Coordinates of C-alpha atoms in Angstrom, one line a residue:
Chain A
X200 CA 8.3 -51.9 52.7
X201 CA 8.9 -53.2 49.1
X202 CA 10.2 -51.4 45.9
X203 CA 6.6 -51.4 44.6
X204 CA 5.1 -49.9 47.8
X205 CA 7.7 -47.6 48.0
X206 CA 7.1 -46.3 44.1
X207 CA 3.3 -46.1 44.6
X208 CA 4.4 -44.1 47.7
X209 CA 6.3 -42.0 45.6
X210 CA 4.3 -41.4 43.0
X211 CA 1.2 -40.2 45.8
X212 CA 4.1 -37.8 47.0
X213 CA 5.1 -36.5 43.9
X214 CA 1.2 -35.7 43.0
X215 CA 0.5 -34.6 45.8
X216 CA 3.6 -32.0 46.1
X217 CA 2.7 -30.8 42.5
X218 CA -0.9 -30.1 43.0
X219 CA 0.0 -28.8 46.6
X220 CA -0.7 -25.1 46.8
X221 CA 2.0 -23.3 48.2
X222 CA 2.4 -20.1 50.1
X223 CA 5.2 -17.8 47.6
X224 CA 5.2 -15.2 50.5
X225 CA 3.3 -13.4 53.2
X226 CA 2.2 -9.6 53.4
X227 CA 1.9 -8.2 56.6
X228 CA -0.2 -5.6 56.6
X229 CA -2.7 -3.2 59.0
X230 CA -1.5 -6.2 61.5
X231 CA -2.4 -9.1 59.0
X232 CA -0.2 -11.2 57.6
X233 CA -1.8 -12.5 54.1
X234 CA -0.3 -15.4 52.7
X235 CA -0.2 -15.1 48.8
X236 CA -0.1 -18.4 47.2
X237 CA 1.4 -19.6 43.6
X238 CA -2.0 -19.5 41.9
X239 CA -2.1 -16.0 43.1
X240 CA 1.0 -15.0 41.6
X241 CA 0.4 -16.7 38.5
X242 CA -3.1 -14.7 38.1
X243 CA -0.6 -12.0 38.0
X244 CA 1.7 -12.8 35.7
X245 CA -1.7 -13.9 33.2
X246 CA -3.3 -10.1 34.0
X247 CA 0.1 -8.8 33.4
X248 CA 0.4 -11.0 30.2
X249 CA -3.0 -9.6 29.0
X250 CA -2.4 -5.8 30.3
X251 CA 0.6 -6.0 27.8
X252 CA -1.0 -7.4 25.2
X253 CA -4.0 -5.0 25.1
X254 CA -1.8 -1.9 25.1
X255 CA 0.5 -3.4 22.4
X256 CA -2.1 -4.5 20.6
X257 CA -4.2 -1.3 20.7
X258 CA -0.7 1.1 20.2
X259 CA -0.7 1.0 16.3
X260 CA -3.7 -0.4 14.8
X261 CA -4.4 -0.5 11.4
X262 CA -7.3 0.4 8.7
X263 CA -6.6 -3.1 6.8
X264 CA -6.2 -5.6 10.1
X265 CA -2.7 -8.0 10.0
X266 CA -1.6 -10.2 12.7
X267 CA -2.5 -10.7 16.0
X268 CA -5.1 -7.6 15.5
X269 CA -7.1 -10.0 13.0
X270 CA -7.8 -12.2 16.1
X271 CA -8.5 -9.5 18.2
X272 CA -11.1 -7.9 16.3
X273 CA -12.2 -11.6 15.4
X274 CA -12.4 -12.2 18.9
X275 CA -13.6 -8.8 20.3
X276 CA -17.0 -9.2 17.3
X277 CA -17.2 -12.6 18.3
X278 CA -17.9 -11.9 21.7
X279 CA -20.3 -9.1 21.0
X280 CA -22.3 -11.6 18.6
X281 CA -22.3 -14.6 20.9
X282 CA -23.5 -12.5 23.6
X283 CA -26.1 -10.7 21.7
X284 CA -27.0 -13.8 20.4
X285 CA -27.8 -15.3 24.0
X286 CA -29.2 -12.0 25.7
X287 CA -30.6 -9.9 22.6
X288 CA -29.6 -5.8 22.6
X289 CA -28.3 -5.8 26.1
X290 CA -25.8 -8.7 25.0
X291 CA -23.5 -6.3 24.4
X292 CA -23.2 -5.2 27.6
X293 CA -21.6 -8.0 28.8
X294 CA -19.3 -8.5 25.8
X295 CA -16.4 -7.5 28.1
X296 CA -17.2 -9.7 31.0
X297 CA -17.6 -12.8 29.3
X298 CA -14.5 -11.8 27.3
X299 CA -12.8 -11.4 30.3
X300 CA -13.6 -14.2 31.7
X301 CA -12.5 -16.2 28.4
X302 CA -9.1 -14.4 27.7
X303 CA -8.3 -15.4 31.4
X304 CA -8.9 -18.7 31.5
X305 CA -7.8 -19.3 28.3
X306 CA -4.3 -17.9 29.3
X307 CA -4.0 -19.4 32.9
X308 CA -5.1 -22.9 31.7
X309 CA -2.7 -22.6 28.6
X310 CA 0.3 -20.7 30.3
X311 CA 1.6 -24.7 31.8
X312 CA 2.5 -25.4 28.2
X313 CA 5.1 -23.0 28.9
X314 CA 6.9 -24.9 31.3
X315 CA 10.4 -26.3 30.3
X316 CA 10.3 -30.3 29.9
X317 CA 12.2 -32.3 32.8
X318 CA 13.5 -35.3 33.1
X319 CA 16.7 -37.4 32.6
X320 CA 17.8 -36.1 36.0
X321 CA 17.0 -32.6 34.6
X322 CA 14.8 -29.9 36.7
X323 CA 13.2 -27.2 34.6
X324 CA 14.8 -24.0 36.1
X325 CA 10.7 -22.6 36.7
X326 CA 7.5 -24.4 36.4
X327 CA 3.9 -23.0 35.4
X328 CA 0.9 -24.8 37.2
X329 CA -2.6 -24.4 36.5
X330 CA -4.2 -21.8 38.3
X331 CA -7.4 -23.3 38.7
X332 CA -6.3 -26.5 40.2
X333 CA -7.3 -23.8 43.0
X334 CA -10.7 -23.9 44.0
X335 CA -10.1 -20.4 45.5
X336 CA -9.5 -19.1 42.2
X337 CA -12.3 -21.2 40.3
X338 CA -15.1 -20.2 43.2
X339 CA -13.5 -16.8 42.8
X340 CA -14.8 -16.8 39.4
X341 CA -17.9 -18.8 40.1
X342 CA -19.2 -16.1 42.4
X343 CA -17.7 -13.4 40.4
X344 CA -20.7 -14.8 37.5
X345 CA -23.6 -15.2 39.9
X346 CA -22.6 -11.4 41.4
X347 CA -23.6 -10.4 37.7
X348 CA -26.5 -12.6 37.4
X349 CA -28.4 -11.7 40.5
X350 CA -27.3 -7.6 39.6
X351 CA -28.8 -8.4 36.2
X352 CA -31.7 -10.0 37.5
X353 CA -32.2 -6.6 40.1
X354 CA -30.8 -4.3 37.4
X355 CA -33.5 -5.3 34.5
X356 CA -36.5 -6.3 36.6
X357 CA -36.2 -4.6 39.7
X358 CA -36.2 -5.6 43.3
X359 CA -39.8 -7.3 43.1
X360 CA -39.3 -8.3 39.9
X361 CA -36.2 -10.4 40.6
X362 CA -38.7 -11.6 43.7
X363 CA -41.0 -12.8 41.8
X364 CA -38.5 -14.8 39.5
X365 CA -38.1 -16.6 42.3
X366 CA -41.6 -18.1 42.4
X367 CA -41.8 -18.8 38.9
X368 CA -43.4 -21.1 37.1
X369 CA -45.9 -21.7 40.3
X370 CA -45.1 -20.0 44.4
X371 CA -43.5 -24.1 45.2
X372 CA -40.8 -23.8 43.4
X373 CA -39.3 -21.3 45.5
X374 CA -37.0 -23.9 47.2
X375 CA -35.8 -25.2 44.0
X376 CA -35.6 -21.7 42.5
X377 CA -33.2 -21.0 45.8
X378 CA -31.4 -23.7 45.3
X379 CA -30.1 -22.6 42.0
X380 CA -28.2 -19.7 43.4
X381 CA -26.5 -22.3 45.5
X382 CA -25.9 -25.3 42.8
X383 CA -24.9 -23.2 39.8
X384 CA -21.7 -21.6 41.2
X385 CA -21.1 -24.7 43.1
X386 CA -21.3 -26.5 39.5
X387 CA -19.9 -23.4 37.9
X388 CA -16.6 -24.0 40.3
X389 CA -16.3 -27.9 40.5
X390 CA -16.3 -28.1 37.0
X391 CA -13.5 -25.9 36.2
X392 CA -11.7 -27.4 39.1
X393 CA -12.2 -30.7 39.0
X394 CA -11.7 -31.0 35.0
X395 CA -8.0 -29.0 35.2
X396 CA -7.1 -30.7 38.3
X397 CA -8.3 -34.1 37.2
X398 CA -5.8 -33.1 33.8
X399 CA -3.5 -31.9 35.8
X400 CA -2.7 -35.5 38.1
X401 CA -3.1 -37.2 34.7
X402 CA -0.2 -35.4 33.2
X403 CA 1.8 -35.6 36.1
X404 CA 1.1 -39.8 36.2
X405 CA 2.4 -39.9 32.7
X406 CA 5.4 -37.8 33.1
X407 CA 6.6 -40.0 35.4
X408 CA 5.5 -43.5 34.1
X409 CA 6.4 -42.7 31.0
X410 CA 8.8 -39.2 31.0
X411 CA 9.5 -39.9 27.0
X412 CA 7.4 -39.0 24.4
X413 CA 4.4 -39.8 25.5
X414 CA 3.7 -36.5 27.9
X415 CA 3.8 -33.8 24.8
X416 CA 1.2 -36.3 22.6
X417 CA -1.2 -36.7 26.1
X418 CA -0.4 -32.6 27.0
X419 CA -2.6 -32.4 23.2
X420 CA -5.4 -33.8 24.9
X421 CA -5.2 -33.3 28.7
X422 CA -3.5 -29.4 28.5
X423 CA -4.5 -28.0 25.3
X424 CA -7.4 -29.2 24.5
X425 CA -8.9 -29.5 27.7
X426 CA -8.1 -26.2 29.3
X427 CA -9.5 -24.4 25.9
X428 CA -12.8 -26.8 26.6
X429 CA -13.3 -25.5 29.7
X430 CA -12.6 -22.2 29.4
X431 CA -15.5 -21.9 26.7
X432 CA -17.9 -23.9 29.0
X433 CA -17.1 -21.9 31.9
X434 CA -18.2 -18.7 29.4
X435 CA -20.6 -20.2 28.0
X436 CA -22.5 -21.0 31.1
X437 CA -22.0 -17.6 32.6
X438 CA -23.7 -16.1 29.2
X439 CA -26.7 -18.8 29.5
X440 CA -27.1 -17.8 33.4
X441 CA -27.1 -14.0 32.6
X442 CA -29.1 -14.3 29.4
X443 CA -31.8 -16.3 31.9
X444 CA -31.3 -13.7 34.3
X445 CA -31.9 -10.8 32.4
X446 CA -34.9 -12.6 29.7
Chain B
X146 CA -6.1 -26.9 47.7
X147 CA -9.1 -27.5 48.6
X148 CA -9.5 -24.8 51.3
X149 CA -10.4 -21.7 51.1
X150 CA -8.4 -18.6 52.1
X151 CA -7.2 -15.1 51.2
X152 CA -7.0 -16.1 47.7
X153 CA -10.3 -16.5 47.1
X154 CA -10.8 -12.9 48.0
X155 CA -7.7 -12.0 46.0
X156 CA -9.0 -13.6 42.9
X157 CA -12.5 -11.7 42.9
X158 CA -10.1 -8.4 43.4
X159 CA -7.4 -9.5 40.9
X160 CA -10.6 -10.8 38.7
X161 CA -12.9 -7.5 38.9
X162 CA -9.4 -4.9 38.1
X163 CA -8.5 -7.3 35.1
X164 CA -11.9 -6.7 34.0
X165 CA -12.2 -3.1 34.6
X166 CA -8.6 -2.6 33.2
X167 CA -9.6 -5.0 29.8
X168 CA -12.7 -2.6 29.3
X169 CA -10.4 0.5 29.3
X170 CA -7.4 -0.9 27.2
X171 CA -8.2 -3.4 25.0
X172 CA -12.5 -3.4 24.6
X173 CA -13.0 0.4 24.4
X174 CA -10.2 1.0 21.7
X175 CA -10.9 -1.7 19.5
X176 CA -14.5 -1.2 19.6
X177 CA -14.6 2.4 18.9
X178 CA -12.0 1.8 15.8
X179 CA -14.0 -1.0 14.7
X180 CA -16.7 1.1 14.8
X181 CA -15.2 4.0 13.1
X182 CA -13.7 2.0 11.0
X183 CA -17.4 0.5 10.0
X184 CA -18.7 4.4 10.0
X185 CA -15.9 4.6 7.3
X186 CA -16.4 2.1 5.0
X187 CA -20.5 2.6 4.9
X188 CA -19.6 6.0 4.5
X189 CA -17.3 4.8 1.4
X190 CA -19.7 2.7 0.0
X191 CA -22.9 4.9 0.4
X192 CA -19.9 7.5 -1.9
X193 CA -19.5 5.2 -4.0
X194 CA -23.1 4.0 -4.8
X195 CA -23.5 8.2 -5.2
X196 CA -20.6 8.0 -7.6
X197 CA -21.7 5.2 -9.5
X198 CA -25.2 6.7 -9.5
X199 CA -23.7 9.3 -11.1
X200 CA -21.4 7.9 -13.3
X201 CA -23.8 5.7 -14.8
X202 CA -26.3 9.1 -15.4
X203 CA -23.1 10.2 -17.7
X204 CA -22.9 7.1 -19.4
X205 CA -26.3 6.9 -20.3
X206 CA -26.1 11.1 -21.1
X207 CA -23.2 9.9 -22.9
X208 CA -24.6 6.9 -24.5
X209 CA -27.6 9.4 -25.8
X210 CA -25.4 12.0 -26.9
X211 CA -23.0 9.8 -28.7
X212 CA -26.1 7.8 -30.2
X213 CA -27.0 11.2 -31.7
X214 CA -23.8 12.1 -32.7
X215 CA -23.6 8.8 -34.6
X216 CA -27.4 9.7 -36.3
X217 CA -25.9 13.4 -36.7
X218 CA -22.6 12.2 -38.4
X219 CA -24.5 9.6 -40.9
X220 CA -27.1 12.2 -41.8
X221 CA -24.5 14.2 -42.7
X222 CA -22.5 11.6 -44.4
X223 CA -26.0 10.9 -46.5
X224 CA -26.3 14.4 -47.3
X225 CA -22.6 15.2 -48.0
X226 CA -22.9 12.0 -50.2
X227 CA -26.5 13.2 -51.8
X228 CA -24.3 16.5 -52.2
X229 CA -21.2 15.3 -53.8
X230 CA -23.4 12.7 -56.5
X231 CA -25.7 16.1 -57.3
X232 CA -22.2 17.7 -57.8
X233 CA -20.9 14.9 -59.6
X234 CA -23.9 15.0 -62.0
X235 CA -23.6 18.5 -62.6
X236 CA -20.4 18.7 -63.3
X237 CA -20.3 15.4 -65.8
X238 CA -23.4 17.8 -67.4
X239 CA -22.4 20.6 -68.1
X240 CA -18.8 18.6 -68.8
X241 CA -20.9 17.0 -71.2
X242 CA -22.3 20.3 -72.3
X243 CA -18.6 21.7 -72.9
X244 CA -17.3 19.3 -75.0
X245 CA -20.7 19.8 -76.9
X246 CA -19.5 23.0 -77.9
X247 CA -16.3 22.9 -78.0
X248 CA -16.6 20.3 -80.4
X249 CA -19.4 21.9 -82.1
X250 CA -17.0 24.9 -82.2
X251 CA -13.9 23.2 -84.0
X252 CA -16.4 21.5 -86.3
X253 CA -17.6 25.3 -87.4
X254 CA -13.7 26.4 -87.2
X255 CA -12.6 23.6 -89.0
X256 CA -15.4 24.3 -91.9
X257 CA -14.2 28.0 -91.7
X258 CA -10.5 26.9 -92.4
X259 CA -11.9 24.3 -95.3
X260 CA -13.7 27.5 -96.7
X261 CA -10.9 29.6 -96.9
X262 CA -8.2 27.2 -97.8
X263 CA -10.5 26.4 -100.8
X264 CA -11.2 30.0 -101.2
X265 CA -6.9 30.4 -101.1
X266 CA -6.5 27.6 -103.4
X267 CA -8.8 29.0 -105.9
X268 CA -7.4 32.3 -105.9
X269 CA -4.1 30.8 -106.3
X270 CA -5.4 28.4 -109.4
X271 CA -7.5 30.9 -110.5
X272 CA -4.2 33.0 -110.9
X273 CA -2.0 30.5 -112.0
X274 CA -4.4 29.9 -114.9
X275 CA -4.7 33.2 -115.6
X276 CA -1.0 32.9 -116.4
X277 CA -0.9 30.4 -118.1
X278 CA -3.7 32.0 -120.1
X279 CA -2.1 35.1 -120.9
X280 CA 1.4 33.2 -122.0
X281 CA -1.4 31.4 -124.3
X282 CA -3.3 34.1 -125.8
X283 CA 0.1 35.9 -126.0
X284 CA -1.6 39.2 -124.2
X285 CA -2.1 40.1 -120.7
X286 CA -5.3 38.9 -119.2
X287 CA -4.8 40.4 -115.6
X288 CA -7.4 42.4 -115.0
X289 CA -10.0 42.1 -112.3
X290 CA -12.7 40.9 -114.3
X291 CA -10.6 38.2 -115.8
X292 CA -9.4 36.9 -112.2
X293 CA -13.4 37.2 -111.3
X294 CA -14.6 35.5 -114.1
X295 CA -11.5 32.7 -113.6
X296 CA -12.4 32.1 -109.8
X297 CA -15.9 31.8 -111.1
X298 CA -14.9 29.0 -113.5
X299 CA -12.7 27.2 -111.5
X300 CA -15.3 27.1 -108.7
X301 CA -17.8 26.1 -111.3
X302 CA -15.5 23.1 -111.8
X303 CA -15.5 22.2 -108.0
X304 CA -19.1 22.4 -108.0
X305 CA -19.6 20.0 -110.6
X306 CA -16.7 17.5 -109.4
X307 CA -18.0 18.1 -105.7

C-alpha cells in the first residue's frame, strides 16, 4: 500500500471513528441491558444545561430586565408572537414546545464549540460531538412534532374532522394526504441529520488537512452558523406543520 | 449512526421531561412576571393619564383663577390709581384753598399791623409835637383835646401826602 493510500485510509478511519456512535455504558435493568450512547449523555448534559439556566434565570428577576433576562423575555415574547403569528389565538399554546424544541437544538448543535482545540500531538482532555449526527435523536424529535400535529389535528377538529382532512381538497388525494405523515418527519429528520452530520465530516476534513487556523474560521460557517440554521428550520417547520394542522 | 435503537426511545423520554420541566421552570415564571409586570405598567400608565387628567383640570382651574386674579389685581390697581389722583386733586385743592387764606389772612394781619403802627407813630408824633408845641407857646398844651386835635392834624397831613 502507498503513503497516499494509506492517508486516505486514515483519514476514512478517523471520520469514521468521530462520527461513530458509541455505547458510554449499559443499564441492566428488569432483565434488559440498555445501551446508552454518547448522544444520549450529551442530551443530558444540554437538559441539565438548560434546567440550570431556567431556575437561575427565574431565581431573582427584576422589574427593569438586565442580562441574560433581557434575552429571555426577548426570547420567551418572541416565541409567543411567532407562534401566534403562524397559528392565530391558539399559537400560544404551543409557545413552549416550539421553544423547547429551539432552546435544545440550539444548545446541542452549539455545545461542540466547547470542545478544547487539538493538535500538535495534543488530545483535548474531553470532546463534545453533535448530538444530532444521531438519527435516533433527530427522528426522536421528528416524531416528537408529528405526535403534536396529528393531536392537534384530533384535538381541534375532532376524530372525523381530522378524517376528513385527509380527503381534502377532493377524496383522491387520500394517498398523497397519507403520505405526508410519512414524508414530513422523514424530511423533518434527514434534514437536521444530514445538514449537522454533513458539517460535522467537513470540520473533521479540515482539522486534519489543515489543523492551523483554518478550523476556527470554517467552525464560523460549518458549527455556528449552521447548527443555529437548522435549529430555526427544524422550529420553523414544526410551527408551519401544527399551524396547518390545527387551521 | 444510522440505526436505530434505545436512544431513539430515550430521546422522545429525555425530549417530552425537558419540555414538561421548561413549562414549569422557565415558561410559567417568566410569563406570569411578564404578565404582571405588563398588568403593572398599564396599570401605571392608565394612573398616570388619571393624574394628568387631573392635573391638567388644576392648571386650567388655575390658569382661570389666576387669569382673574390678574383682572382682579389691575382693577384694583385702576381704581387704587383713580383713588390716589381723586386724592391727589383734593388735596392740591383744598392745598390751594389754604394758602388762599392763609395768605389772604397775613394780607389782612399785615394791614392790621400797618394800621396800628401808623396809628403808634401818630400818637407818638402827635405827642412829640405837642411838646414841642408847648416849649413854643411857653405853656402846657397837654390836654386831651390838644393831643386829639394834634393826631387829627397830623393824620390830616398823611392824608394829603398819601
Amino acid at each position: 500500500m502507498t503513503g497516499a493510500h494509506e492517508g486516505a485510509a486514515t483519514i476514512g478511519e478517523r471520520i469514521t471513528e468521530a462520527i461513530a456512535i458509541k455505547v458510554a455504558f449499559t443499564i441492566h435493568a428488569f432483565g434488559l441491558s440498555i445501551d446508552i450512547s454518547d448522544t444520549v449523555i450529551t442530551t443530558w448534559v444540554v437538559m441539565a444545561i438548560l434546567i440550570g439556566f431556567s431556575i437561575i434565570v427565574t431565581r431573582r428577576l427584576k422589574m427593569i430586565p438586565a442580562g441574560v433576562q433581557v434575552f429571555v423575555e426577548f426570547f420567551i415574547g418572541f416565541a409567543d408572537s411567532f407562534t401566534t403569528d403562524y397559528m392565530g389565538h391558539h399559537g400560544k399554546k404551543y409557545a413552549p414546545f416550539i421553544g423547547t424544541i429551539v432552546l435544545f437544538l440550539v444548545t446541542a448543535n452549539l455545545l461542540p464549540l466547547l470542545t478544547p482545540i487539538g493538535g500538535f500531538g495534543f488530545e483535548p482532555f474531553f470532546t463534545i460531538k453533535p448530538l444530532t449526527r444521531d438519527i435516533n435523536v433527530t427522528a426522536a424529535f421528528a416524531i416528537i412534532t408529528m405526535t403534536v400535529v396529528v393531536f392537534s389535528n384530533f384535538r381541534y377538529h375532532g376524530p372525523i374532522g381530522f378524517l376528513k382532512t385527509l380527503i381534502k381538497p377532493l377524496p383522491m388525494m387520500l394517498p398523497f394526504n397519507l403520505l405526508e405523515y410519512i414524508v414530513k418527519p422523514l424530511s423533518l429528520t434527514l434534514r437536521l441529520f444530514g445538514n449537522i452530520l454533513a458539517a460535522f465530516i467537513i470540520m473533521q476534513l479540515i482539522e486534519i488537512i489543515v489543523p492551523v487556523g483554518l478550523p476556527p474560521i470554517m467552525a464560523l460557517y460549518f458549527d455556528l452558523f449552521d447548527g443555529l440554521i437548522q435549529a430555526v428550520v427544524f422550529s420553523f417547520l414544526s410551527t408551519v406543520y401544527i399551524a396547518e394542522a390545527i387551521e | 449512526m444510522l440505526s436505530f435503537g434505545v436512544t431513539f426511545f430515550i430521546t422522545i423520554i429525555n425530549i417530552s421531561i425537558l419540555y414538561f420541566v421548561l413549562k414549569r421552570l422557565l415558561w410559567k415564571p417568566m410569563k406570569k412576571f411578564m404578565e404582571t409586570r405588563a398588568a403593572k405598567v398599564r396599570e401605571e400608565l392608565d394612573g398616570a393619564a388619571t393624574a394628568r387628567g387631573v392635573a391638567e383640570e388644576l392648571k386650567r382651574r388655575y390658569e382661570t383663577l389666576l387669569a382673574e386674579a390678574e383682572r382682579e389685581a389691575e382693577a384694583l390697581v385702576k381704581e387704587a390709581e383713580d383713588r390716589g389722583k381723586a386724592e391727589y386733586k383734593a388735596i392740591v385743592a383744598r392745598a390751594e384753598a389754604d394758602s388762599v387764606e392763609i395768605r389772604h389772612r397775613a394780607e389782612e394781619r399785615a394791614e392790621f399791623e400797618v394800621r396800628r403802627a401808623h396809628d403808634e407813630l401818630s400818637s407818638e408824633v402827635a405827642g412829640l409835637a405837642m411838646a414841642a408845641a408847648s416849649r413854643v407857646a411857653g405853656r402846657s398844651l397837654g390836654s386831651a383835646d390838644d393831643l386829639s386835635e394834634a393826631e387829627a392834624f397830623i393824620r390830616g397831613l398823611q392824608v394829603n401826602r398819601g
